[in-house]
Amino acid sequence: MDIRELAHHLGLSIGTVSRALNDRKDVSPETRKRVIEAARIHGYIPNQSGRTLRSGRTGTIGFMLTLEHDSAIHGDPFFMALLEGVQNGLSEHDLDLAVLLARKGEDALTFLRRHVSRGTVDGWVLSGTQYEDSRIPFLLDRDIPFIALGRTEAARDYAWIDLDFEGVVADAMGLLTSAGHRRIGLVAPPAMINISHVVVERYRTAVERAGIAFDPALVHHGDTDESDGEATASELMALRDRPTALLLMGETAPVGAYRALRRLGLEPGRDVAVIGLRDNPACRALSPDLTCFSLELGDLGLALAQGLVATLPGHRGAGKPLVQQLWRMKLRLGQSHLAPVGISQAALHATLDGD
């Protein structure tokens, strides 16, 4: 049954039926209830293509993912839980979520420009923000609604929510430096990613505040996945002045780091202190229990959805500021950070110098 047949069946005009189905205020509650009930009984489904042509809106929000840094290809469940929260938030406004995946190596702006030209979605959630991210000015210049999961160096005003990496590094480094560690290896994301700059800057601040000279040899930029964690831990332990502690800013990097340390005859939490980024399923089986940080991904996704909706036409209040929020992560103490500095240093030299 199309809308003409539905209107004829009800003895109403097509316009009245359309306004009732779209919850317009100029239709009485009784008529609206009657139209909706008839549509349900007769299986009427609005033609979304026609509605899109008339309104210029799709009722869909796009979440842009890139294989390089955001996907689950390394067993990272982060985005699956996050997307559930985003969809729940959008559903409250009768909006759908479409995950749009850029091919590995594809230019992010080219990908975004293609979908904008097609009118694929009404607004965007951007992830994997880079230090210099051309997607931000592209969307701002065209007044296209969006929110970013992450910050950039851009001075322009836009909606964003980012994990509080400043707090994460400060808490982790505070634990390690107060325990006496002076050689702390850092595994950071690729240098083009904005959070890498945040993490390294706060790491440098923390070591200098503790009276320790910053050593770039202790800082590694990589994919921060399991294989990168393993390779980097091995490289850092091969240094002449080896670290006694590791801070791993990657979802699954601790899994690889544990494996590398044990291959070298070292025990995490006994010979080398280890702190990871997040309490995720891939790291929960580690022994000793990983000291890391936790957050509610569903709540974060919901906040992203609410922040994005506030940028859509008809939703943003006059003079109301765009959401710009650091999302706090809570320190979860395990046993992996407890390696005593003196024992750790002695074990490192005795074990590795004898190889």
Coordinates of C-alpha atoms in Angstrom, one line a residue:
M1 CA 0.0 0.0 0.0
D2 CA 1.4 3.4 -1.0
I3 CA 0.5 6.7 0.6
R4 CA -2.2 7.4 -2.0
E5 CA -4.0 4.1 -1.2
L6 CA -3.6 4.7 2.5
A7 CA -5.1 8.2 2.3
H8 CA -8.0 6.9 0.1
H9 CA -8.6 4.1 2.7
L10 CA -8.8 6.6 5.5
G11 CA -10.7 9.2 3.6
L12 CA -8.0 11.8 4.2
S13 CA -5.8 13.9 1.9
I14 CA -2.3 12.7 1.1
G15 CA -0.9 15.8 2.8
T16 CA -2.8 15.1 6.0
V17 CA -1.5 11.5 6.1
S18 CA 2.0 12.7 5.3
R19 CA 1.9 15.3 8.1
A20 CA 0.5 12.7 10.6
L21 CA 3.2 10.2 9.8
N22 CA 5.9 12.9 10.2
D23 CA 4.4 13.9 13.6
R24 CA 3.6 17.5 12.5
K25 CA 1.9 19.6 15.1
D26 CA -0.9 20.8 12.7
V27 CA -2.5 17.3 12.8
S28 CA -4.8 16.4 15.7
P29 CA -3.7 13.6 18.1
E30 CA -6.8 11.6 17.1
T31 CA -6.0 11.8 13.4
R32 CA -2.4 11.0 14.0
K33 CA -3.3 8.0 16.0
R34 CA -5.7 6.8 13.4
V35 CA -3.2 7.2 10.5
I36 CA -0.4 5.4 12.4
E37 CA -2.6 2.5 13.3
A38 CA -3.8 2.1 9.7
A39 CA -0.3 2.3 8.4
R40 CA 0.7 -0.5 10.9
I41 CA -2.2 -2.7 10.0
H42 CA -1.7 -2.4 6.2
G43 CA 2.0 -2.6 6.3
Y44 CA 2.7 0.9 4.9
I45 CA 6.4 1.9 4.9
P46 CA 7.3 5.4 3.8
N47 CA 9.4 5.7 0.7
Q48 CA 12.7 6.8 2.1
S49 CA 14.0 7.9 -1.3
G50 CA 11.1 10.1 -1.8
R51 CA 11.3 11.6 1.7
T52 CA 15.0 12.3 1.1
L53 CA 14.3 14.1 -2.1
R54 CA 11.6 16.2 -0.4
S55 CA 13.5 17.0 2.8
G56 CA 17.1 16.9 1.6
R57 CA 17.8 14.6 4.6
T58 CA 18.6 10.9 4.8
G59 CA 17.9 10.3 8.5
T60 CA 21.3 8.6 8.7
I61 CA 24.6 9.5 10.4
G62 CA 27.9 8.3 9.1
F63 CA 30.7 7.0 11.4
M64 CA 33.9 7.1 9.4
L65 CA 36.5 4.4 10.2
T66 CA 39.9 3.9 8.8
L67 CA 41.6 0.5 8.7
E68 CA 45.0 1.9 9.7
H69 CA 44.0 2.9 13.2
D70 CA 40.4 2.2 14.1
S71 CA 39.3 -1.2 13.0
A72 CA 39.1 -4.5 14.8
I73 CA 41.7 -6.2 12.5
H74 CA 44.0 -6.7 15.5
G75 CA 41.2 -8.1 17.8
D76 CA 40.4 -4.6 19.1
P77 CA 36.8 -4.5 20.4
F78 CA 36.8 -0.8 21.1
F79 CA 34.7 0.4 18.3
M80 CA 32.0 -2.3 18.4
A81 CA 31.1 -1.3 22.0
L82 CA 31.3 2.4 21.1
L83 CA 29.1 2.1 18.0
E84 CA 26.4 0.4 20.1
G85 CA 26.3 3.5 22.3
V86 CA 26.2 5.8 19.3
Q87 CA 23.3 3.9 17.7
N88 CA 21.4 4.0 21.0
G89 CA 21.8 7.7 21.2
L90 CA 20.8 8.3 17.6
S91 CA 17.7 6.1 17.9
E92 CA 16.2 8.5 20.4
H93 CA 16.0 11.0 17.5
D94 CA 14.8 8.4 14.9
L95 CA 18.3 8.5 13.2
D96 CA 20.2 5.5 11.9
L97 CA 23.9 4.9 12.0
A98 CA 26.0 3.8 9.0
V99 CA 29.6 2.7 9.5
L100 CA 31.6 3.9 6.4
L101 CA 35.0 2.1 6.2
A102 CA 37.8 3.8 4.2
R103 CA 40.1 1.3 2.4
K104 CA 43.6 0.9 3.8
G105 CA 45.8 3.5 2.3
E106 CA 42.9 5.6 1.0
D107 CA 43.2 9.3 1.5
A108 CA 40.7 10.2 4.3
L109 CA 39.6 13.6 2.7
T110 CA 39.1 11.9 -0.7
F111 CA 36.9 9.3 1.0
L112 CA 34.9 12.0 2.9
R113 CA 34.5 14.2 -0.2
R114 CA 33.1 11.4 -2.2
H115 CA 30.4 10.6 0.3
V116 CA 29.5 14.2 0.9
S117 CA 29.1 14.7 -2.9
R118 CA 26.7 11.7 -2.9
G119 CA 24.7 13.1 0.1
T120 CA 25.1 9.7 1.8
V121 CA 24.4 10.9 5.3
D122 CA 23.2 14.0 7.2
G123 CA 26.1 14.3 9.6
W124 CA 29.4 12.6 10.5
V125 CA 31.3 11.1 13.4
L126 CA 35.0 11.3 12.6
S127 CA 37.6 9.1 14.3
G128 CA 41.3 8.7 14.0
T129 CA 41.8 12.4 14.0
Q130 CA 45.3 13.5 12.8
Y131 CA 47.4 16.3 14.1
E132 CA 46.7 18.2 10.8
D133 CA 43.3 16.8 9.7
S134 CA 42.0 18.2 6.5
R135 CA 38.5 16.7 7.1
I136 CA 37.8 19.3 9.8
P137 CA 38.1 22.5 7.7
F138 CA 36.4 20.7 4.8
L139 CA 33.2 20.0 6.8
L140 CA 33.3 23.4 8.6
D141 CA 33.6 25.3 5.3
R142 CA 30.5 23.5 4.0
D143 CA 28.5 23.8 7.3
I144 CA 28.1 20.0 7.4
P145 CA 27.2 18.7 10.9
F146 CA 29.9 16.6 12.6
I147 CA 31.6 15.6 15.8
A148 CA 35.1 14.3 16.1
L149 CA 36.3 11.5 18.4
G150 CA 39.5 13.3 19.1
R151 CA 41.1 16.7 18.8
T152 CA 43.4 18.2 16.2
E153 CA 45.7 21.2 16.1
A154 CA 43.0 23.2 14.3
A155 CA 42.2 26.5 16.1
R156 CA 38.7 26.6 14.6
D157 CA 35.6 25.8 16.8
Y158 CA 34.0 22.4 16.3
A159 CA 32.4 19.6 18.3
W160 CA 34.7 17.0 19.8
I161 CA 35.0 14.4 22.6
D162 CA 38.4 12.9 23.3
L163 CA 39.7 10.5 25.8
D164 CA 41.6 12.2 28.6
F165 CA 45.1 11.0 27.5
E166 CA 46.6 13.8 29.6
G167 CA 45.1 12.3 32.7
V168 CA 46.1 8.8 31.7
V169 CA 49.8 9.7 31.2
A170 CA 49.9 11.8 34.3
D171 CA 48.4 9.0 36.5
A172 CA 50.6 6.3 35.0
M173 CA 53.8 8.3 35.1
G174 CA 53.0 9.4 38.7
L175 CA 52.8 5.7 39.7
L176 CA 56.1 4.9 38.1
T177 CA 58.2 7.9 39.0
S178 CA 57.0 7.8 42.6
A179 CA 58.1 4.2 42.8
G180 CA 61.6 5.4 41.7
H181 CA 61.6 4.4 38.0
R182 CA 63.8 6.7 36.0
R183 CA 64.0 4.7 32.7
I184 CA 60.4 4.4 31.4
G185 CA 59.8 3.2 27.9
L186 CA 56.8 4.7 26.0
V187 CA 54.9 3.1 23.2
A188 CA 52.9 5.8 21.5
P189 CA 50.6 5.9 18.4
P190 CA 51.9 7.0 15.0
A191 CA 53.3 10.6 14.9
M192 CA 50.6 11.8 12.5
I193 CA 47.8 10.9 14.9
N194 CA 47.0 13.8 17.2
I195 CA 46.9 11.8 20.4
S196 CA 50.5 10.8 19.8
H197 CA 51.5 14.5 20.3
V198 CA 49.4 14.8 23.4
V199 CA 50.9 11.6 24.9
V200 CA 54.5 12.4 24.2
E201 CA 54.2 16.0 25.5
R202 CA 52.7 14.8 28.8
Y203 CA 55.3 12.0 29.1
R204 CA 58.1 14.6 28.6
T205 CA 56.4 16.9 31.2
A206 CA 56.1 14.0 33.7
V207 CA 59.8 12.9 33.5
E208 CA 61.1 16.4 33.7
R209 CA 58.9 17.2 36.7
A210 CA 60.4 14.1 38.3
G211 CA 63.9 15.5 37.7
I212 CA 64.6 13.0 34.9
A213 CA 66.2 14.0 31.6
F214 CA 64.0 13.3 28.6
D215 CA 65.5 10.5 26.4
P216 CA 63.9 10.2 22.9
A217 CA 65.4 6.7 22.6
L218 CA 62.8 5.6 25.1
V219 CA 59.9 6.8 23.0
H220 CA 58.6 4.6 20.2
H221 CA 55.8 5.5 17.6
G222 CA 54.0 2.6 16.0
D223 CA 50.7 0.9 15.4
T224 CA 50.4 0.1 19.2
D225 CA 48.8 -3.3 18.4
E226 CA 49.9 -6.7 19.7
S227 CA 52.8 -7.2 17.2
D228 CA 54.0 -3.7 17.7
G229 CA 54.0 -4.1 21.5
E230 CA 56.1 -7.3 21.1
A231 CA 58.6 -5.7 18.7
T232 CA 58.9 -2.5 20.7
A233 CA 59.4 -4.2 24.0
S234 CA 62.2 -6.2 22.5
E235 CA 63.8 -3.1 21.0
L236 CA 63.6 -1.1 24.2
M237 CA 65.1 -4.0 26.2
A238 CA 68.0 -4.1 23.8
L239 CA 69.1 -0.6 24.8
R240 CA 72.3 -0.3 26.7
D241 CA 70.5 1.7 29.4
R242 CA 67.4 -0.3 29.4
P243 CA 64.0 0.8 30.8
T244 CA 62.7 -0.7 34.1
A245 CA 59.1 0.2 33.2
L246 CA 56.9 0.3 30.1
L247 CA 53.9 2.5 29.4
L248 CA 51.9 1.1 26.5
M249 CA 49.4 3.4 24.8
G250 CA 47.7 0.8 22.7
E251 CA 44.7 -1.5 23.1
T252 CA 46.5 -4.8 22.6
A253 CA 50.2 -3.8 22.9
P254 CA 50.5 -5.2 26.4
V255 CA 49.8 -8.7 25.1
G256 CA 52.8 -8.5 22.8
A257 CA 55.0 -6.8 25.4
Y258 CA 54.3 -9.6 28.0
R259 CA 55.3 -12.2 25.4
A260 CA 58.5 -10.3 24.5
L261 CA 59.6 -9.9 28.1
R262 CA 59.1 -13.5 28.9
R263 CA 61.0 -14.6 25.9
L264 CA 63.9 -12.6 27.4
G265 CA 63.5 -14.3 30.7
L266 CA 61.8 -11.3 32.4
E267 CA 58.6 -11.3 34.3
P268 CA 56.1 -8.4 34.0
G269 CA 55.3 -7.0 37.4
R270 CA 58.4 -8.5 38.9
D271 CA 61.4 -7.6 36.7
V272 CA 59.8 -4.9 34.6
A273 CA 56.8 -2.6 35.5
V274 CA 54.1 -2.5 32.9
I275 CA 51.1 -0.2 32.5
G276 CA 48.6 -0.5 29.6
L277 CA 46.0 1.8 28.1
R278 CA 42.7 0.2 28.6
D279 CA 40.9 -2.6 30.4
N280 CA 39.9 -4.5 27.3
P281 CA 39.0 -8.2 26.8
A282 CA 42.3 -9.0 25.0
C283 CA 44.3 -7.9 28.1
R284 CA 42.0 -9.4 30.8
A285 CA 43.6 -12.8 30.6
L286 CA 47.1 -11.4 31.2
S287 CA 48.9 -12.6 34.3
P288 CA 49.9 -10.7 36.4
D289 CA 46.7 -8.6 36.2
L290 CA 47.4 -5.6 34.0
T291 CA 47.4 -2.1 35.6
C292 CA 45.5 0.0 33.1
F293 CA 42.5 2.3 32.7
S294 CA 38.8 1.7 32.2
L295 CA 35.9 3.6 30.7
E296 CA 32.3 3.0 29.7
L297 CA 32.3 2.8 25.9
G298 CA 28.5 2.8 25.7
D299 CA 28.3 6.0 27.6
L300 CA 31.0 7.6 25.4
G301 CA 29.1 6.5 22.3
L302 CA 25.9 8.0 23.7
A303 CA 27.7 11.3 24.4
L304 CA 29.0 11.4 20.9
A305 CA 25.5 10.9 19.5
Q306 CA 24.1 13.6 21.7
G307 CA 26.9 16.0 20.7
L308 CA 26.4 15.2 17.0
V309 CA 22.6 15.7 17.2
A310 CA 23.2 19.1 18.8
T311 CA 24.9 20.2 15.5
L312 CA 22.0 19.2 13.3
P313 CA 19.6 21.8 11.9
G314 CA 16.8 22.5 14.2
H315 CA 18.5 20.9 17.2
R316 CA 21.2 23.4 18.2
G317 CA 20.0 26.1 20.7
A318 CA 20.9 29.7 20.0
G319 CA 24.1 30.6 21.7
K320 CA 24.6 27.0 23.1
P321 CA 28.3 26.0 22.8
L322 CA 29.4 22.9 20.9
V323 CA 30.4 20.0 23.0
Q324 CA 34.2 19.9 23.7
Q325 CA 35.0 17.4 26.3
L326 CA 37.8 15.3 27.7
W327 CA 36.4 11.9 28.6
R328 CA 38.0 10.8 31.9
M329 CA 39.4 7.3 32.2
K330 CA 39.7 5.6 35.6
L331 CA 42.9 4.0 36.8
R332 CA 42.5 0.2 37.5
L333 CA 45.3 -1.1 39.6
G334 CA 46.6 -4.6 38.9
Q335 CA 49.9 -6.1 39.7
S336 CA 51.9 -5.4 36.6
H337 CA 53.2 -2.1 37.7
L338 CA 54.7 -3.4 41.0
A339 CA 58.2 -4.4 39.9
P340 CA 60.6 -2.8 42.4
V341 CA 63.2 -0.6 40.7
G342 CA 66.3 -2.1 42.3
I343 CA 65.3 -5.7 41.7
S344 CA 64.1 -4.8 38.2
Q345 CA 67.4 -3.2 37.2
A346 CA 69.5 -6.0 38.6
A347 CA 67.4 -8.6 36.8
L348 CA 67.6 -6.7 33.5
H349 CA 71.4 -6.6 33.5
A350 CA 71.9 -10.1 34.9
T351 CA 69.5 -11.6 32.4
L352 CA 70.1 -9.6 29.2
D353 CA 73.8 -8.9 29.6
G354 CA 74.4 -12.7 29.9
D355 CA 72.7 -13.3 26.5

